[in-house]
Each structure stands twice: as C-alpha cells, then as structure tokens.
PDB file of C-alpha atoms and ligand atoms in Angstrom:
ATOM      1  CA  UNK A  39      21.762  94.595 180.377  1.00  0.00           C
ATOM      2  CA  UNK A  40      22.934  91.168 181.952  1.00  0.00           C
ATOM      3  CA  UNK A  41      25.275  91.462 185.113  1.00  0.00           C
ATOM      4  CA  UNK A  42      27.977  89.993 183.246  1.00  0.00           C
ATOM      5  CA  UNK A  43      27.919  92.637 180.558  1.00  0.00           C
ATOM      6  CA  UNK A  44      28.141  95.482 183.110  1.00  0.00           C
ATOM      7  CA  UNK A  45      31.335  93.780 184.352  1.00  0.00           C
ATOM      8  CA  UNK A  46      32.816  93.005 180.778  1.00  0.00           C
ATOM      9  CA  UNK A  47      32.434  96.643 179.521  1.00  0.00           C
ATOM     10  CA  UNK A  48      34.681  98.610 181.925  1.00  0.00           C
ATOM     11  CA  UNK A  49      37.052  95.784 181.829  1.00  0.00           C
ATOM     12  CA  UNK A  50      37.113  96.199 178.055  1.00  0.00           C
ATOM     13  CA  UNK A  51      37.609 100.220 178.390  1.00  0.00           C
ATOM     14  CA  UNK A  52      40.581  99.339 180.527  1.00  0.00           C
ATOM     15  CA  UNK A  53      42.006  96.961 177.953  1.00  0.00           C
ATOM     16  CA  UNK A  54      42.081  99.595 175.356  1.00  0.00           C
ATOM     17  CA  UNK A  55      43.764 102.086 178.020  1.00  0.00           C
ATOM     18  CA  UNK A  56      46.588  99.367 178.374  1.00  0.00           C
ATOM     19  CA  UNK A  57      47.358  99.562 174.465  1.00  0.00           C
ATOM     20  CA  UNK A  58      48.965 103.041 174.995  1.00  0.00           C
ATOM     21  CA  UNK A  59      48.088 104.362 171.553  1.00  0.00           C
ATOM     22  CA  UNK A  60      50.514 107.125 172.108  1.00  0.00           C
ATOM     23  CA  UNK A  61      53.523 104.423 172.321  1.00  0.00           C
ATOM     24  CA  UNK A  62      53.172 102.907 168.829  1.00  0.00           C
ATOM     25  CA  UNK A  63      56.363 101.826 166.786  1.00  0.00           C
ATOM     26  CA  UNK A  64      56.935 104.843 164.577  1.00  0.00           C
ATOM     27  CA  UNK A  65      60.258 106.691 163.104  1.00  0.00           C
ATOM     28  CA  UNK A  66      61.511 109.067 165.010  1.00  0.00           C
ATOM     29  CA  UNK A  67      62.970 112.355 163.377  1.00  0.00           C
ATOM     30  CA  UNK A  68      66.471 111.553 161.617  1.00  0.00           C
ATOM     31  CA  UNK A  69      66.058 107.650 162.571  1.00  0.00           C
ATOM     32  CA  UNK A  70      67.125 105.330 159.918  1.00  0.00           C
ATOM     33  CA  UNK A  71      64.435 103.569 157.772  1.00  0.00           C
ATOM     34  CA  UNK A  72      63.777  99.795 157.938  1.00  0.00           C
ATOM     35  CA  UNK A  73      61.669  97.369 155.947  1.00  0.00           C
ATOM     36  CA  UNK A  74      59.282  97.301 159.212  1.00  0.00           C
ATOM     37  CA  UNK A  75      58.143 100.735 159.033  1.00  0.00           C
ATOM     38  CA  UNK A  76      57.098  99.828 155.375  1.00  0.00           C
ATOM     39  CA  UNK A  77      58.907 102.675 153.918  1.00  0.00           C
ATOM     40  CA  UNK A  78      61.429 100.834 152.177  1.00  0.00           C
ATOM     41  CA  UNK A  79      60.537  99.994 148.642  1.00  0.00           C
ATOM     42  CA  UNK A  80      60.820  96.041 147.914  1.00  0.00           C
ATOM     43  CA  UNK A  81      63.824  94.920 146.391  1.00  0.00           C
ATOM     44  CA  UNK A  82      63.728  95.409 142.706  1.00  0.00           C
ATOM     45  CA  UNK A  83      61.349  98.117 142.823  1.00  0.00           C
ATOM     46  CA  UNK A  84      61.566 100.639 139.739  1.00  0.00           C
ATOM     47  CA  UNK A  85      59.891 104.136 140.359  1.00  0.00           C
ATOM     48  CA  UNK A  86      57.557 105.109 137.567  1.00  0.00           C
ATOM     49  CA  UNK A  87      59.925 108.016 136.435  1.00  0.00           C
ATOM     50  CA  UNK A  88      62.983 105.514 136.388  1.00  0.00           C
ATOM     51  CA  UNK A  89      61.095 103.111 133.750  1.00  0.00           C
ATOM     52  CA  UNK A  90      61.277 106.209 131.164  1.00  0.00           C
ATOM     53  CA  UNK A  91      64.815 106.736 132.095  1.00  0.00           C
ATOM     54  CA  UNK A  92      65.961 103.120 131.629  1.00  0.00           C
ATOM     55  CA  UNK A  93      64.033 103.162 128.414  1.00  0.00           C
ATOM     56  CA  UNK A  94      65.792 106.414 127.192  1.00  0.00           C
ATOM     57  CA  UNK A  95      69.136 104.668 127.909  1.00  0.00           C
ATOM     58  CA  UNK A  96      68.468 101.604 126.241  1.00  0.00           C
ATOM     59  CA  UNK A  97      67.307 103.282 123.322  1.00  0.00           C
ATOM     60  CA  UNK A  98      70.169 104.439 120.967  1.00  0.00           C
ATOM     61  CA  UNK A  99      68.703 107.582 118.681  1.00  0.00           C
ATOM     62  CA  UNK A 100      69.910 107.019 115.100  1.00  0.00           C
ATOM     63  CA  UNK A 101      73.119 108.816 114.325  1.00  0.00           C
ATOM     64  CA  UNK A 102      72.534 112.412 112.614  1.00  0.00           C
ATOM     65  CA  UNK A 103      74.570 115.371 112.520  1.00  0.00           C
ATOM     66  CA  UNK A 104      71.920 116.955 115.033  1.00  0.00           C
ATOM     67  CA  UNK A 105      73.143 114.449 117.608  1.00  0.00           C
ATOM     68  CA  UNK A 106      76.506 115.002 117.003  1.00  0.00           C
ATOM     69  CA  UNK A 107      75.964 118.956 117.602  1.00  0.00           C
ATOM     70  CA  UNK A 108      74.274 118.354 120.707  1.00  0.00           C
ATOM     71  CA  UNK A 109      76.841 115.772 121.760  1.00  0.00           C
ATOM     72  CA  UNK A 110      79.603 118.542 120.767  1.00  0.00           C
ATOM     73  CA  UNK A 111      77.524 121.244 123.638  1.00  0.00           C
ATOM     74  CA  UNK A 112      77.202 118.691 126.216  1.00  0.00           C
ATOM     75  CA  UNK A 113      80.794 117.153 125.748  1.00  0.00           C
ATOM     76  CA  UNK A 114      82.589 121.080 125.664  1.00  0.00           C
ATOM     77  CA  UNK A 115      80.524 122.057 128.731  1.00  0.00           C
ATOM     78  CA  UNK A 116      80.944 118.713 130.874  1.00  0.00           C
ATOM     79  CA  UNK A 117      83.681 116.463 129.994  1.00  0.00           C
ATOM     80  CA  UNK A 118      86.177 118.948 127.920  1.00  0.00           C
ATOM     81  CA  UNK A 119      86.881 120.764 131.539  1.00  0.00           C
ATOM     82  CA  UNK A 120      88.735 116.976 132.144  1.00  0.00           C
ATOM     83  CA  UNK A 121      89.438 115.647 128.792  1.00  0.00           C
ATOM     84  CA  UNK A 122      89.888 118.483 126.637  1.00  0.00           C
ATOM     85  CA  UNK A 123      88.321 119.656 123.922  1.00  0.00           C
ATOM     86  CA  UNK A 124      89.753 117.203 121.596  1.00  0.00           C
ATOM     87  CA  UNK A 125      89.440 114.499 124.069  1.00  0.00           C
ATOM     88  CA  UNK A 126      93.251 113.624 124.478  1.00  0.00           C
ATOM     89  CA  UNK A 127      94.433 116.442 126.481  1.00  0.00           C
ATOM     90  CA  UNK A 128      94.437 117.491 129.974  1.00  0.00           C
ATOM     91  CA  UNK A 129      91.399 119.958 130.413  1.00  0.00           C
ATOM     92  CA  UNK A 130      91.808 122.958 133.046  1.00  0.00           C
ATOM     93  CA  UNK A 131      90.626 120.804 135.899  1.00  0.00           C
ATOM     94  CA  UNK A 132      93.544 118.382 135.196  1.00  0.00           C
ATOM     95  CA  UNK A 133      95.851 121.516 135.184  1.00  0.00           C
ATOM     96  CA  UNK A 134      94.706 122.186 138.345  1.00  0.00           C
ATOM     97  CA  UNK A 135      95.613 118.695 139.926  1.00  0.00           C
ATOM     98  CA  UNK A 136      92.430 116.314 139.266  1.00  0.00           C
ATOM     99  CA  UNK A 137      93.930 112.977 137.865  1.00  0.00           C
ATOM    100  CA  UNK A 138      94.590 112.892 134.191  1.00  0.00           C
ATOM    101  CA  UNK A 139      92.136 111.186 132.065  1.00  0.00           C
ATOM    102  CA  UNK A 140      93.173 108.590 129.124  1.00  0.00           C
ATOM    103  CA  UNK A 141      93.078 110.251 126.009  1.00  0.00           C
ATOM    104  CA  UNK A 142      89.812 109.390 124.089  1.00  0.00           C
ATOM    105  CA  UNK A 143      91.881 108.379 121.181  1.00  0.00           C
ATOM    106  CA  UNK A 144      93.374 105.360 122.639  1.00  0.00           C
ATOM    107  CA  UNK A 145      92.692 102.518 120.816  1.00  0.00           C
ATOM    108  CA  UNK A 146      91.102 100.690 123.223  1.00  0.00           C
ATOM    109  CA  UNK A 147      88.559 103.561 123.621  1.00  0.00           C
ATOM    110  CA  UNK A 148      88.249 103.492 119.934  1.00  0.00           C
ATOM    111  CA  UNK A 149      87.398 100.173 119.653  1.00  0.00           C
ATOM    112  CA  UNK A 150      84.950 100.346 123.010  1.00  0.00           C
ATOM    113  CA  UNK A 151      81.566 101.883 121.151  1.00  0.00           C
ATOM    114  CA  UNK A 152      79.226 104.320 122.002  1.00  0.00           C
ATOM    115  CA  UNK A 153      77.261 102.206 124.768  1.00  0.00           C
ATOM    116  CA  UNK A 154      80.471 102.141 126.592  1.00  0.00           C
ATOM    117  CA  UNK A 155      80.805 105.773 126.795  1.00  0.00           C
ATOM    118  CA  UNK A 156      77.262 106.102 127.891  1.00  0.00           C
ATOM    119  CA  UNK A 157      77.982 103.447 130.718  1.00  0.00           C
ATOM    120  CA  UNK A 158      81.111 105.648 131.784  1.00  0.00           C
ATOM    121  CA  UNK A 159      78.945 108.654 131.996  1.00  0.00           C
ATOM    122  CA  UNK A 160      76.057 106.993 133.737  1.00  0.00           C
ATOM    123  CA  UNK A 161      78.443 105.058 136.161  1.00  0.00           C
ATOM    124  CA  UNK A 162      81.547 106.771 136.460  1.00  0.00           C
ATOM    125  CA  UNK A 163      84.815 105.087 136.025  1.00  0.00           C
ATOM    126  CA  UNK A 164      87.638 104.878 138.785  1.00  0.00           C
ATOM    127  CA  UNK A 165      88.491 108.261 139.827  1.00  0.00           C
ATOM    128  CA  UNK A 166      85.898 110.169 137.283  1.00  0.00           C
ATOM    129  CA  UNK A 167      82.613 110.002 139.121  1.00  0.00           C
ATOM    130  CA  UNK A 168      79.123 109.432 137.604  1.00  0.00           C
ATOM    131  CA  UNK A 169      77.473 112.112 135.699  1.00  0.00           C
ATOM    132  CA  UNK A 170      73.826 110.616 135.395  1.00  0.00           C
ATOM    133  CA  UNK A 171      72.466 113.326 137.504  1.00  0.00           C
ATOM    134  CA  UNK A 172      74.164 115.988 134.966  1.00  0.00           C
ATOM    135  CA  UNK A 173      73.636 114.560 131.588  1.00  0.00           C
ATOM    136  CA  UNK A 174      70.497 113.465 130.338  1.00  0.00           C
ATOM    137  CA  UNK A 175      70.208 109.881 129.041  1.00  0.00           C
ATOM    138  CA  UNK A 176      69.346 111.129 125.531  1.00  0.00           C
ATOM    139  CA  UNK A 177      72.513 113.613 125.711  1.00  0.00           C
ATOM    140  CA  UNK A 178      74.544 110.882 126.742  1.00  0.00           C
ATOM    141  CA  UNK A 179      73.908 109.027 123.473  1.00  0.00           C
ATOM    142  CA  UNK A 180      74.700 112.424 122.078  1.00  0.00           C
ATOM    143  CA  UNK A 181      78.156 112.836 123.729  1.00  0.00           C
ATOM    144  CA  UNK A 182      79.039 109.217 122.844  1.00  0.00           C
ATOM    145  CA  UNK A 183      78.142 110.079 119.227  1.00  0.00           C
ATOM    146  CA  UNK A 184      80.214 113.372 119.302  1.00  0.00           C
ATOM    147  CA  UNK A 185      83.241 111.208 121.107  1.00  0.00           C
ATOM    148  CA  UNK A 186      83.019 108.746 118.117  1.00  0.00           C
ATOM    149  CA  UNK A 187      83.337 111.732 115.900  1.00  0.00           C
ATOM    150  CA  UNK A 188      86.204 113.064 117.521  1.00  0.00           C
ATOM    151  CA  UNK A 189      87.935 109.328 117.289  1.00  0.00           C
ATOM    152  CA  UNK A 190      87.182 109.370 113.535  1.00  0.00           C
ATOM    153  CA  UNK A 191      88.892 112.899 113.055  1.00  0.00           C
ATOM    154  CA  UNK A 192      91.645 111.726 114.923  1.00  0.00           C
ATOM    155  CA  UNK A 193      91.845 108.519 112.661  1.00  0.00           C
ATOM    156  CA  UNK A 194      91.917 110.568 109.781  1.00  0.00           C
ATOM    157  CA  UNK A 195      94.366 112.763 110.623  1.00  0.00           C
ATOM    158  CA  UNK A 196      96.691 109.892 111.671  1.00  0.00           C
ATOM    159  CA  UNK A 197      95.897 108.123 108.244  1.00  0.00           C
ATOM    160  CA  UNK A 198      97.294 111.770 106.782  1.00  0.00           C
ATOM    161  CA  UNK A 199     100.464 111.593 108.906  1.00  0.00           C
ATOM    162  CA  UNK A 200      99.348 114.471 110.952  1.00  0.00           C
ATOM    163  CA  UNK A 201      99.582 114.409 114.610  1.00  0.00           C
ATOM    164  CA  UNK A 202      96.650 112.845 116.168  1.00  0.00           C
ATOM    165  CA  UNK A 203      96.174 116.171 118.272  1.00  0.00           C
ATOM    166  CA  UNK A 204      94.209 118.864 116.898  1.00  0.00           C
ATOM    167  CA  UNK A 205      91.558 121.439 118.224  1.00  0.00           C
ATOM    168  CA  UNK A 206      88.372 121.069 116.450  1.00  0.00           C
TER     169      UNK A 206
HETATM  170  C1  HEC B 274      86.564 116.230 136.794  1.00  0.00           C
HETATM  171  C2  HEC B 274      86.998 115.565 135.781  1.00  0.00           C
HETATM  172  C3  HEC B 274      86.618 114.558 134.730  1.00  0.00           C
HETATM  173  C4  HEC B 274      85.234 115.072 133.876  1.00  0.00           C
HETATM  174  C5  HEC B 274      84.331 116.208 133.971  1.00  0.00           C
HETATM  175  C6  HEC B 274      84.776 113.874 133.005  1.00  0.00           C
HETATM  176  N1  HEC B 274      85.809 112.799 133.166  1.00  0.00           N
HETATM  177 FE1  HEC B 274      86.072 111.187 132.133  1.00  0.00          FE
HETATM  178  N2  HEC B 274      87.463 110.654 133.176  1.00  0.00           N
HETATM  179  C7  HEC B 274      88.190 111.295 134.247  1.00  0.00           C
HETATM  180  C8  HEC B 274      89.570 110.570 134.550  1.00  0.00           C
HETATM  181  C9  HEC B 274      90.317 111.253 135.918  1.00  0.00           C
HETATM  182  C10 HEC B 274      89.161 109.323 134.065  1.00  0.00           C
HETATM  183  C11 HEC B 274      90.163 108.091 134.401  1.00  0.00           C
HETATM  184  C12 HEC B 274      89.695 107.462 135.754  1.00  0.00           C
HETATM  185  C13 HEC B 274      90.712 106.523 136.157  1.00  0.00           C
HETATM  186  O1  HEC B 274      91.319 105.787 135.250  1.00  0.00           O
HETATM  187  O2  HEC B 274      90.658 105.945 137.325  1.00  0.00           O
HETATM  188  C14 HEC B 274      88.412 109.491 133.143  1.00  0.00           C
HETATM  189  C15 HEC B 274      88.010 108.391 132.321  1.00  0.00           C
HETATM  190  C16 HEC B 274      86.817 108.417 131.106  1.00  0.00           C
HETATM  191  C17 HEC B 274      86.764 107.265 130.007  1.00  0.00           C
HETATM  192  C18 HEC B 274      87.766 106.012 130.034  1.00  0.00           C
HETATM  193  C19 HEC B 274      87.404 104.902 130.775  1.00  0.00           C
HETATM  194  C20 HEC B 274      88.298 103.772 130.445  1.00  0.00           C
HETATM  195  O3  HEC B 274      87.773 102.741 130.121  1.00  0.00           O
HETATM  196  O4  HEC B 274      89.762 104.193 131.013  1.00  0.00           O
HETATM  197  C21 HEC B 274      85.975 108.180 129.501  1.00  0.00           C
HETATM  198  C22 HEC B 274      85.172 107.353 128.038  1.00  0.00           C
HETATM  199  C23 HEC B 274      85.518 109.034 129.777  1.00  0.00           C
HETATM  200  N3  HEC B 274      86.276 109.406 131.157  1.00  0.00           N
HETATM  201  C24 HEC B 274      84.422 110.036 129.437  1.00  0.00           C
HETATM  202  C25 HEC B 274      83.777 111.171 129.841  1.00  0.00           C
HETATM  203  C26 HEC B 274      82.689 111.867 129.455  1.00  0.00           C
HETATM  204  C27 HEC B 274      81.775 111.379 128.290  1.00  0.00           C
HETATM  205  C28 HEC B 274      82.794 112.806 130.346  1.00  0.00           C
HETATM  206  C29 HEC B 274      81.468 114.037 130.332  1.00  0.00           C
HETATM  207  C30 HEC B 274      80.304 113.599 130.161  1.00  0.00           C
HETATM  208  C31 HEC B 274      83.782 112.877 131.322  1.00  0.00           C
HETATM  209  N4  HEC B 274      84.453 112.005 131.304  1.00  0.00           N
HETATM  210  C32 HEC B 274      83.797 113.694 132.148  1.00  0.00           C
HETATM  211  C33 HEC B 274      87.767 112.479 134.603  1.00  0.00           C
HETATM  212  C34 HEC B 274      86.891 113.396 134.301  1.00  0.00           C
END
C-alpha cells in the first residue's frame, strides 16, 4: 500500500464522520409535511381508490324503482332530519335551531336535475355541509332519483289543486 493511500484512508473515514448521519433532514412528530420530504403527492395526483369513486360519480345509474326505493331509504335517514320527509318542511334538526333549507319543490330546484343534487350532496351548499363521506356515490344518484320522484308527486298534487305539501 502506498504512503499516499495510508494517509488518505483515515482522512476518508474522518470525512464520513463529518457527515453526521444522525442529523439528517427528517420529519419530527407533528411537523407539517412539505414537498421536500417527498411525502406529499404531486399536484393533480389521484389515488387509485378515488378513480373508482370518480367513475361512480360520473356514471349515472339507469332510473329504476329499486333506485328510487334505495334513494328513499337514504333520504329519510340522512336528509329528512333537516329537509323533512317530503323535502319541503323543516325537519327535526331545523326545529332545534339549524338554518332552514329551501323547499326541494321550489321551481328552481325542480329544474335543477339529478346531477345538481349529486353535486350538493358531494360538496355541500352554503350552510349545508358535504355528505360525501356519509353517502356513497351510487347512493347519491339514488337520493337524486328519489328527490325527483318527490318533485313529480308535488307537481301532480298541485295540478290536482291539492296543496303541494303531503307526507309520502
Ligand atoms: C343538517 C341539516 C341538513 C341535512 C342533514 C341536509 N341538508 Fe340539504 N340543506 C340544508 C340547508 C340549511 C340548506 C340551505 C343552505 C344555504 O342556503 O345556505 C340545504 C340546501 C340543500 C339543497 C338546495 C341547494 C340550493 O341550490 O339551494 C339541496 C338540493 C339539498 N340541501 C339536498 C340535501 C340532500 C340530498 C341531503 C341528504 C343527503 C341533505 N340536503 C341533507 C341542510 C341540510
């Protein structure tokens, strides 16, 4: 071994010591994540599960009695406490002080169409918070179909000269 290597070798070891491996850039507990830590997904990234989710949201199931019946179950459980069973009354939560929603029988909402209801369920609207984590995408379409069924009942009743409000 040459004299030069003999001198260089311990110098290399010392240089490695200078690197202080225990002082690496790392995340401490509760520290906010940043892009440099490589843990945030890049902008626009979609998780694999979310793709299925998005597809379900975009694919409106065909109208059927089963869809409307499923919608009724979810609507009565999730929406009626505020919107009322017929969609035009204050539900129990509103009686206890939550802001009153508009009637789902308003002309504007009769014209809105099912994808608008799916959007409101997904993203919320004003004082109403989103229900995306409580109502599955396919159930959102079911609820939208049920709201449309309620609206058709309302229209039919008004055409008969009956007051719009009724308990289905
Ligand atoms: C905790 C009470 C509450 C629940 C539960 C609730 N909503 Fe609402 N909803 C509201 C309120 C309040 C508004 C009016 C918000 C505003 O105008 O700021 C509203 C508004 C709406 C509107 C009208 C949006 C517009 O353009 O005016 C639709 C449609 C709607 N809700 C559908 C639903 C459906 C479907 C569900 C069930 C999945 C649901 N809501 C559950 C309180 C609720």
